[in-house]
Amino acid sequence: MQSDFKNFDWEGLIKSLPTQKTDEDKAKRKALWERMDNNKNGYLSLAEFDGAVRDVLKLPQIFPHKKVITRAYKDAKNKIKGKAKHSDDYVEWLEFRYLLINLRQYFECYVMFCRVDLSNDFKIKLDEFKKALSKFKKWGAKINDPAAEFKKLDTNNSGSIMFDEFCEFAIQKNLDLEDDDDFDAS
């Protein structure tokens, strides 16, 4: 059974993720990077990051949600075009801040996804999407034609909106969960 995360500690999450462009946060990021880059090769693998979510960032409430971790990682590793042989396969230091930002952003998307997925099957069907119209409005998106919007979002024509498809929608519409921390990554 999925949780709706009503009592989630958003403030604690933000304190765990030094994403600001300050000297203090950069120093914290550097220390985290050193602890996460287990091989000391200048690359952070998905496996290293996955374990670090639990062991370094101390985020056991996010660790079970592999879709969030994987999505955050995949988006970050392609953020900056690297010149080294394996740059496009792993997260490098220059992408690390984006990785932390993505972790926070995709977890928010995941919470919204879970609140819309009433059947808890990790798929949003059209009837669930229609029932969520008031939630979408509260999160900042007014949808006039739910069937047309659903069809547009269901990019693989499966009859369901999957997590990755929902993330694209949430980012495009700039959805903002009402009970989170109003995170600002700038």
Coordinates of N, CA and C in Angstrom, one line a residue:
M1 N 0.8 -1.2 0.0 CA 0.0 0.0 0.0 C 0.9 1.2 0.0
Q2 N 0.6 2.1 -0.9 CA 1.4 3.4 -1.0 C 0.9 4.3 0.1
S3 N 1.8 5.2 0.5 CA 1.4 6.2 1.5 C 1.1 7.5 0.7
D4 N 0.3 8.3 1.4 CA 0.1 9.7 0.8 C 1.1 10.7 1.4
F5 N 1.9 10.3 2.3 CA 3.0 11.1 2.8 C 2.5 12.3 3.5
K6 N 1.4 12.3 4.1 CA 0.8 13.5 4.7 C 1.7 14.1 5.8
N7 N 2.4 13.2 6.5 CA 3.2 13.6 7.7 C 4.7 13.6 7.3
F8 N 5.0 13.7 6.0 CA 6.4 13.7 5.6 C 7.1 15.0 6.1
D9 N 8.4 14.8 6.5 CA 9.2 15.9 7.0 C 10.0 16.6 5.8
W10 N 9.3 17.5 5.2 CA 9.9 18.2 4.0 C 11.1 19.0 4.5
E11 N 10.9 19.7 5.6 CA 12.0 20.5 6.1 C 13.3 19.7 6.3
G12 N 13.1 18.5 6.9 CA 14.2 17.7 7.2 C 14.9 17.2 5.9
L13 N 14.1 17.0 4.9 CA 14.6 16.6 3.6 C 15.5 17.7 3.0
I14 N 15.0 18.9 3.1 CA 15.7 20.1 2.5 C 17.0 20.2 3.3
K15 N 17.0 20.1 4.6 CA 18.3 20.2 5.3 C 19.3 19.1 5.0
S16 N 18.8 18.0 4.5 CA 19.7 16.9 4.1 C 20.3 17.1 2.7
L17 N 19.8 18.1 1.9 CA 20.2 18.2 0.5 C 20.7 19.7 0.3
P18 N 22.0 19.8 0.4 CA 22.7 21.1 0.3 C 22.7 21.6 -1.2
T19 N 21.7 22.2 -1.6 CA 21.5 22.6 -3.1 C 21.7 24.0 -3.4
Q20 N 21.8 24.9 -2.4 CA 21.9 26.3 -2.6 C 23.3 26.6 -3.2
K21 N 23.4 27.7 -3.9 CA 24.7 28.2 -4.5 C 25.5 29.1 -3.5
T22 N 25.6 28.6 -2.3 CA 26.4 29.3 -1.3 C 27.7 28.5 -1.0
D23 N 28.6 29.2 -0.4 CA 29.9 28.5 -0.1 C 29.7 27.4 0.9
E24 N 28.8 27.7 1.9 CA 28.5 26.6 2.9 C 27.9 25.4 2.3
D25 N 26.9 25.5 1.4 CA 26.3 24.4 0.8 C 27.2 23.7 -0.2
K26 N 28.1 24.4 -0.9 CA 29.1 23.8 -1.8 C 30.0 23.0 -1.0
A27 N 30.4 23.4 0.2 CA 31.3 22.7 1.1 C 30.6 21.4 1.5
K28 N 29.4 21.5 1.9 CA 28.6 20.3 2.3 C 28.4 19.3 1.2
R29 N 28.2 19.9 -0.1 CA 28.1 19.0 -1.2 C 29.4 18.2 -1.5
K30 N 30.5 19.0 -1.3 CA 31.8 18.4 -1.6 C 32.0 17.2 -0.6
A31 N 31.7 17.5 0.7 CA 31.8 16.4 1.7 C 30.9 15.2 1.4
L32 N 29.7 15.5 0.9 CA 28.8 14.4 0.6 C 29.4 13.6 -0.6
W33 N 29.9 14.3 -1.6 CA 30.5 13.7 -2.8 C 31.6 12.8 -2.4
E34 N 32.5 13.2 -1.5 CA 33.6 12.4 -1.1 C 33.1 11.1 -0.4
R35 N 32.0 11.2 0.3 CA 31.5 10.0 1.0 C 30.8 9.1 0.0
M36 N 30.2 9.6 -1.0 CA 29.4 8.8 -1.9 C 30.2 8.2 -3.0
D37 N 31.3 8.9 -3.5 CA 32.1 8.4 -4.6 C 33.0 7.3 -4.0
N38 N 32.5 6.1 -3.8 CA 33.2 5.0 -3.1 C 34.4 4.6 -3.8
N39 N 34.5 4.6 -5.1 CA 35.6 4.2 -5.9 C 36.7 5.3 -6.0
K40 N 36.3 6.5 -5.6 CA 37.2 7.7 -5.7 C 37.7 7.9 -7.2
N41 N 36.8 7.6 -8.1 CA 37.1 7.7 -9.5 C 36.5 9.0 -10.2
G42 N 35.8 9.8 -9.4 CA 35.3 11.0 -10.0 C 33.9 10.8 -10.6
Y43 N 33.4 9.6 -10.5 CA 32.1 9.3 -11.0 C 31.2 8.7 -9.9
L44 N 29.9 9.0 -10.0 CA 29.0 8.5 -9.0 C 28.0 7.6 -9.8
S45 N 28.1 6.3 -9.5 CA 27.2 5.3 -10.2 C 25.8 5.3 -9.6
L46 N 24.9 4.8 -10.3 CA 23.5 4.7 -9.7 C 23.5 3.8 -8.4
A47 N 24.3 2.8 -8.4 CA 24.4 1.9 -7.2 C 25.0 2.7 -6.0
E48 N 26.0 3.5 -6.3 CA 26.6 4.3 -5.2 C 25.6 5.3 -4.7
F49 N 24.9 5.9 -5.6 CA 23.9 6.9 -5.2 C 22.8 6.3 -4.4
D50 N 22.3 5.1 -4.9 CA 21.2 4.4 -4.3 C 21.5 4.1 -2.8
G51 N 22.7 3.5 -2.6 CA 23.1 3.2 -1.2 C 23.3 4.5 -0.4
A52 N 23.8 5.5 -1.0 CA 24.1 6.8 -0.3 C 22.8 7.5 0.1
V53 N 21.7 7.3 -0.6 CA 20.4 7.9 -0.1 C 20.1 7.3 1.3
R54 N 20.4 6.1 1.5 CA 20.1 5.5 2.8 C 21.2 5.8 3.8
D55 N 22.5 5.5 3.4 CA 23.6 5.5 4.4 C 24.3 6.9 4.6
V56 N 24.3 7.7 3.6 CA 25.0 9.0 3.7 C 24.0 10.1 3.9
L57 N 23.0 10.2 3.0 CA 22.0 11.3 3.2 C 21.0 10.9 4.4
K58 N 21.0 9.7 4.7 CA 20.1 9.2 5.9 C 18.6 9.6 5.5
L59 N 18.2 9.1 4.4 CA 16.8 9.3 4.0 C 16.1 7.9 3.8
P60 N 15.9 7.2 4.9 CA 15.2 5.9 4.8 C 13.8 6.0 4.2
Q61 N 13.2 7.1 4.4 CA 11.8 7.3 3.9 C 11.8 7.4 2.3
I62 N 12.9 7.8 1.7 CA 13.0 7.8 0.2 C 13.6 6.6 -0.3
F63 N 14.5 6.0 0.4 CA 15.3 4.8 -0.1 C 14.4 3.7 -0.8
P64 N 13.2 3.4 -0.2 CA 12.5 2.3 -0.9 C 11.9 2.7 -2.3
H65 N 11.9 4.0 -2.6 CA 11.2 4.4 -3.8 C 12.2 4.6 -4.9
K66 N 12.6 3.4 -5.5 CA 13.6 3.3 -6.5 C 13.3 4.1 -7.7
K67 N 12.0 4.3 -8.1 CA 11.7 5.1 -9.2 C 12.1 6.5 -9.1
V68 N 12.1 7.0 -7.9 CA 12.5 8.4 -7.6 C 14.0 8.5 -7.8
I69 N 14.7 7.6 -7.1 CA 16.2 7.6 -7.1 C 16.7 7.4 -8.6
T70 N 16.1 6.5 -9.3 CA 16.6 6.2 -10.7 C 16.3 7.4 -11.6
R71 N 15.1 8.0 -11.5 CA 14.7 9.1 -12.3 C 15.6 10.3 -12.0
A72 N 15.9 10.6 -10.8 CA 16.8 11.7 -10.4 C 18.1 11.5 -11.0
Y73 N 18.6 10.3 -10.9 CA 20.0 10.0 -11.4 C 20.1 10.1 -12.9
K74 N 19.1 9.5 -13.6 CA 19.2 9.5 -15.1 C 19.1 11.0 -15.6
D75 N 18.3 11.8 -15.0 CA 18.2 13.2 -15.4 C 19.5 14.0 -15.1
A76 N 20.1 13.7 -14.0 CA 21.3 14.4 -13.6 C 22.5 14.0 -14.4
K77 N 22.6 12.8 -14.8 CA 23.8 12.3 -15.5 C 23.9 12.9 -16.9
N78 N 22.8 13.4 -17.4 CA 22.8 14.0 -18.7 C 22.7 15.5 -18.7
K79 N 22.8 16.1 -17.6 CA 22.6 17.5 -17.4 C 23.7 18.3 -18.1
I80 N 25.0 17.9 -17.9 CA 26.1 18.6 -18.5 C 26.9 17.6 -19.4
K81 N 27.1 18.0 -20.6 CA 27.9 17.2 -21.6 C 29.3 17.1 -21.2
G82 N 29.7 15.9 -20.7 CA 31.1 15.7 -20.3 C 32.0 15.4 -21.4
K83 N 33.3 15.5 -21.2 CA 34.3 15.2 -22.2 C 35.1 13.9 -21.9
A84 N 35.0 13.4 -20.7 CA 35.7 12.2 -20.4 C 34.9 10.9 -21.0
K85 N 35.6 9.8 -21.0 CA 35.1 8.6 -21.7 C 33.8 8.2 -21.1
H86 N 33.6 8.2 -19.8 CA 32.4 7.7 -19.2 C 31.4 8.8 -18.7
S87 N 31.7 10.0 -19.1 CA 30.9 11.2 -18.6 C 29.4 11.0 -18.8
D88 N 29.0 10.4 -19.9 CA 27.5 10.3 -20.1 C 26.9 9.1 -19.4
D89 N 27.7 8.3 -18.8 CA 27.2 7.1 -18.1 C 27.0 7.2 -16.6
Y90 N 27.7 8.3 -16.1 CA 27.7 8.4 -14.6 C 27.4 9.9 -14.3
V91 N 27.1 10.2 -13.0 CA 27.0 11.5 -12.5 C 28.4 12.0 -12.1
E92 N 28.8 13.1 -12.6 CA 30.1 13.7 -12.2 C 29.9 14.9 -11.3
W93 N 30.9 15.4 -10.7 CA 30.9 16.5 -9.7 C 30.0 17.6 -10.2
L94 N 30.2 18.0 -11.4 CA 29.5 19.2 -12.0 C 28.0 19.0 -12.0
E95 N 27.6 17.7 -12.0 CA 26.1 17.3 -12.1 C 25.5 17.0 -10.7
F96 N 26.4 17.0 -9.7 CA 26.0 16.5 -8.4 C 24.9 17.4 -7.8
R97 N 25.0 18.7 -7.9 CA 24.0 19.6 -7.3 C 22.7 19.3 -8.0
Y98 N 22.7 19.1 -9.3 CA 21.4 18.7 -10.0 C 20.8 17.4 -9.5
L99 N 21.7 16.5 -9.2 CA 21.2 15.2 -8.7 C 20.4 15.4 -7.4
L100 N 21.0 16.2 -6.5 CA 20.3 16.5 -5.2 C 19.0 17.2 -5.4
I101 N 19.0 18.2 -6.3 CA 17.8 18.9 -6.7 C 16.7 18.0 -7.2
N102 N 17.2 17.1 -8.2 CA 16.3 16.2 -8.8 C 15.7 15.2 -7.8
L103 N 16.5 14.8 -6.8 CA 16.0 13.8 -5.8 C 14.8 14.5 -5.1
R104 N 14.9 15.7 -4.7 CA 13.8 16.4 -4.0 C 12.6 16.6 -5.0
Q105 N 12.9 17.0 -6.2 CA 11.8 17.3 -7.1 C 11.0 16.1 -7.5
Y106 N 11.8 15.0 -7.8 CA 11.1 13.8 -8.2 C 10.4 13.1 -7.0
F107 N 10.8 13.3 -5.8 CA 10.1 12.8 -4.7 C 8.8 13.5 -4.5
E108 N 8.8 14.8 -4.8 CA 7.5 15.6 -4.7 C 6.6 15.1 -5.8
C109 N 7.1 14.8 -7.0 CA 6.3 14.2 -8.1 C 5.7 12.9 -7.7
Y110 N 6.6 12.1 -7.0 CA 6.2 10.7 -6.5 C 5.0 10.8 -5.5
V111 N 5.1 11.8 -4.6 CA 4.0 12.0 -3.6 C 2.7 12.3 -4.4
M112 N 2.8 13.3 -5.3 CA 1.6 13.6 -6.1 C 1.1 12.4 -6.8
F113 N 2.0 11.7 -7.5 CA 1.6 10.5 -8.2 C 0.8 9.5 -7.3
C114 N 1.3 9.3 -6.1 CA 0.7 8.3 -5.2 C -0.7 8.8 -4.8
R115 N -0.9 10.1 -4.7 CA -2.2 10.7 -4.3 C -3.2 10.6 -5.4
V116 N -2.7 10.5 -6.6 CA -3.6 10.3 -7.8 C -3.9 8.9 -8.0
D117 N -2.9 8.0 -7.8 CA -3.0 6.6 -8.1 C -3.9 5.9 -7.0
L118 N -5.1 6.0 -7.0 CA -6.0 5.5 -6.0 C -6.0 4.0 -5.9
S119 N -5.7 3.3 -7.0 CA -5.7 1.8 -7.0 C -4.4 1.3 -6.5
N120 N -3.4 2.1 -6.2 CA -2.1 1.7 -5.7 C -1.4 0.7 -6.6
D121 N -1.6 0.8 -7.9 CA -0.9 -0.2 -8.8 C 0.2 0.5 -9.6
F122 N 0.6 1.7 -9.2 CA 1.7 2.4 -9.9 C 1.3 2.8 -11.3
K123 N 0.0 2.9 -11.6 CA -0.5 3.4 -12.9 C -1.6 4.3 -12.6
I124 N -1.7 5.4 -13.3 CA -2.9 6.3 -13.2 C -3.8 6.0 -14.4
K125 N -5.0 5.6 -14.2 CA -5.9 5.3 -15.2 C -6.8 6.6 -15.4
L126 N -7.5 6.7 -16.5 CA -8.3 7.8 -16.8 C -9.3 8.2 -15.7
D127 N -10.0 7.2 -15.1 CA -10.9 7.6 -14.1 C -10.2 8.2 -12.9
E128 N -9.0 7.7 -12.5 CA -8.2 8.3 -11.4 C -7.8 9.7 -11.8
F129 N -7.4 9.9 -13.0 CA -7.0 11.2 -13.5 C -8.1 12.2 -13.4
K130 N -9.3 11.8 -13.8 CA -10.5 12.7 -13.7 C -10.8 13.0 -12.3
K131 N -10.7 12.0 -11.4 CA -11.0 12.2 -10.0 C -10.0 13.2 -9.3
A132 N -8.8 13.3 -9.9 CA -7.8 14.2 -9.4 C -7.8 15.6 -9.9
L133 N -8.8 16.0 -10.6 CA -8.8 17.4 -11.2 C -8.7 18.4 -10.1
S134 N -9.4 18.2 -9.0 CA -9.3 19.3 -7.9 C -7.9 19.3 -7.3
K135 N -7.3 18.2 -7.2 CA -5.9 18.1 -6.7 C -5.0 18.9 -7.7
F136 N -5.1 18.6 -9.0 CA -4.3 19.3 -10.0 C -4.5 20.8 -9.9
K137 N -5.7 21.2 -9.7 CA -6.0 22.6 -9.6 C -5.3 23.2 -8.3
K138 N -5.4 22.5 -7.2 CA -4.7 22.9 -6.0 C -3.2 23.0 -6.2
W139 N -2.7 22.1 -7.0 CA -1.2 22.1 -7.3 C -0.8 23.0 -8.4
G140 N -1.8 23.7 -8.9 CA -1.5 24.8 -9.9 C -1.8 24.6 -11.4
A141 N -2.5 23.5 -11.7 CA -2.8 23.2 -13.1 C -4.3 23.0 -13.3
K142 N -4.9 23.9 -14.1 CA -6.3 23.7 -14.4 C -6.4 22.9 -15.7
I143 N -7.1 21.8 -15.7 CA -7.2 20.9 -16.9 C -8.7 21.0 -17.4
N144 N -8.9 21.5 -18.6 CA -10.2 21.7 -19.2 C -10.7 20.5 -19.8
D145 N -9.9 19.7 -20.5 CA -10.3 18.5 -21.2 C -9.5 17.3 -20.6
P146 N -9.9 16.7 -19.5 CA -9.1 15.6 -18.9 C -8.8 14.4 -19.9
A147 N -9.8 14.1 -20.7 CA -9.5 12.9 -21.6 C -8.4 13.3 -22.6
A148 N -8.4 14.5 -23.2 CA -7.4 14.9 -24.1 C -6.1 15.0 -23.4
E149 N -6.0 15.6 -22.2 CA -4.8 15.7 -21.5 C -4.2 14.3 -21.2
F150 N -5.1 13.4 -20.7 CA -4.7 12.1 -20.4 C -4.0 11.4 -21.6
K151 N -4.7 11.5 -22.8 CA -4.2 10.9 -24.0 C -2.8 11.4 -24.4
K152 N -2.7 12.8 -24.2 CA -1.4 13.4 -24.5 C -0.3 12.9 -23.6
L153 N -0.6 12.6 -22.3 CA 0.4 12.2 -21.3 C 0.7 10.7 -21.4
D154 N -0.2 9.9 -21.9 CA 0.0 8.5 -22.1 C 0.8 8.3 -23.4
T155 N 2.1 8.6 -23.3 CA 2.9 8.6 -24.5 C 3.2 7.2 -25.1
N156 N 3.0 6.2 -24.3 CA 3.2 4.8 -24.8 C 1.9 4.1 -25.1
N157 N 0.8 4.9 -25.1 CA -0.5 4.4 -25.4 C -0.9 3.1 -24.6
S158 N -0.5 3.1 -23.4 CA -0.8 1.9 -22.5 C -2.2 1.9 -21.9
G159 N -2.8 3.1 -21.9 CA -4.1 3.2 -21.2 C -3.9 3.7 -19.8
S160 N -2.6 3.9 -19.4 CA -2.3 4.4 -18.1 C -1.2 5.4 -18.2
I161 N -1.1 6.2 -17.2 CA 0.0 7.2 -17.0 C 1.0 6.6 -16.0
M162 N 2.2 6.3 -16.5 CA 3.2 5.8 -15.6 C 4.0 6.9 -14.9
F163 N 4.8 6.6 -14.0 CA 5.5 7.6 -13.2 C 6.3 8.5 -14.0
D164 N 7.1 8.0 -14.9 CA 7.9 8.9 -15.8 C 7.0 9.9 -16.6
E165 N 5.9 9.4 -17.1 CA 5.0 10.2 -17.9 C 4.4 11.3 -16.9
F166 N 4.1 10.9 -15.7 CA 3.5 11.9 -14.8 C 4.5 12.9 -14.4
C167 N 5.8 12.5 -14.3 CA 6.9 13.5 -14.0 C 6.9 14.6 -15.1
E168 N 6.9 14.2 -16.3 CA 6.9 15.1 -17.4 C 5.8 16.1 -17.3
F169 N 4.6 15.6 -17.0 CA 3.4 16.4 -16.8 C 3.6 17.4 -15.7
A170 N 4.0 16.9 -14.5 CA 4.2 17.7 -13.3 C 5.2 18.8 -13.5
I171 N 6.3 18.5 -14.2 CA 7.3 19.5 -14.5 C 6.8 20.6 -15.5
Q172 N 6.2 20.1 -16.6 CA 5.6 20.9 -17.6 C 4.6 21.9 -17.0
K173 N 3.7 21.4 -16.2 CA 2.7 22.2 -15.6 C 3.2 23.0 -14.3
N174 N 4.4 22.7 -13.9 CA 5.0 23.4 -12.7 C 4.1 23.1 -11.5
L175 N 3.7 21.8 -11.3 CA 2.9 21.5 -10.2 C 3.6 21.7 -8.9
D176 N 2.9 22.1 -7.9 CA 3.5 22.3 -6.6 C 2.6 21.7 -5.5
L177 N 3.1 20.7 -4.8 CA 2.4 20.1 -3.7 C 2.1 21.1 -2.6
E178 N 0.9 21.1 -2.2 CA 0.5 22.1 -1.2 C 1.1 21.9 0.2
D179 N 1.4 20.7 0.6 CA 1.9 20.5 1.9 C 3.5 20.3 2.0
D180 N 4.2 20.6 0.9 CA 5.6 20.5 1.0 C 6.2 21.8 1.5
D181 N 7.5 22.0 1.2 CA 8.2 23.1 1.7 C 8.4 24.3 0.8
D182 N 7.8 24.2 -0.4 CA 8.0 25.3 -1.4 C 9.4 25.5 -1.7
F183 N 10.1 24.4 -2.0 CA 11.5 24.3 -2.3 C 11.9 25.3 -3.4
D184 N 13.0 26.0 -3.2 CA 13.5 26.8 -4.3 C 15.0 26.4 -4.5
A185 N 15.2 25.9 -5.7 CA 16.6 25.3 -6.0 C 17.5 26.4 -6.6
S186 N 17.1 27.6 -6.7 CA 17.9 28.6 -7.3 C 19.2 28.9 -6.5

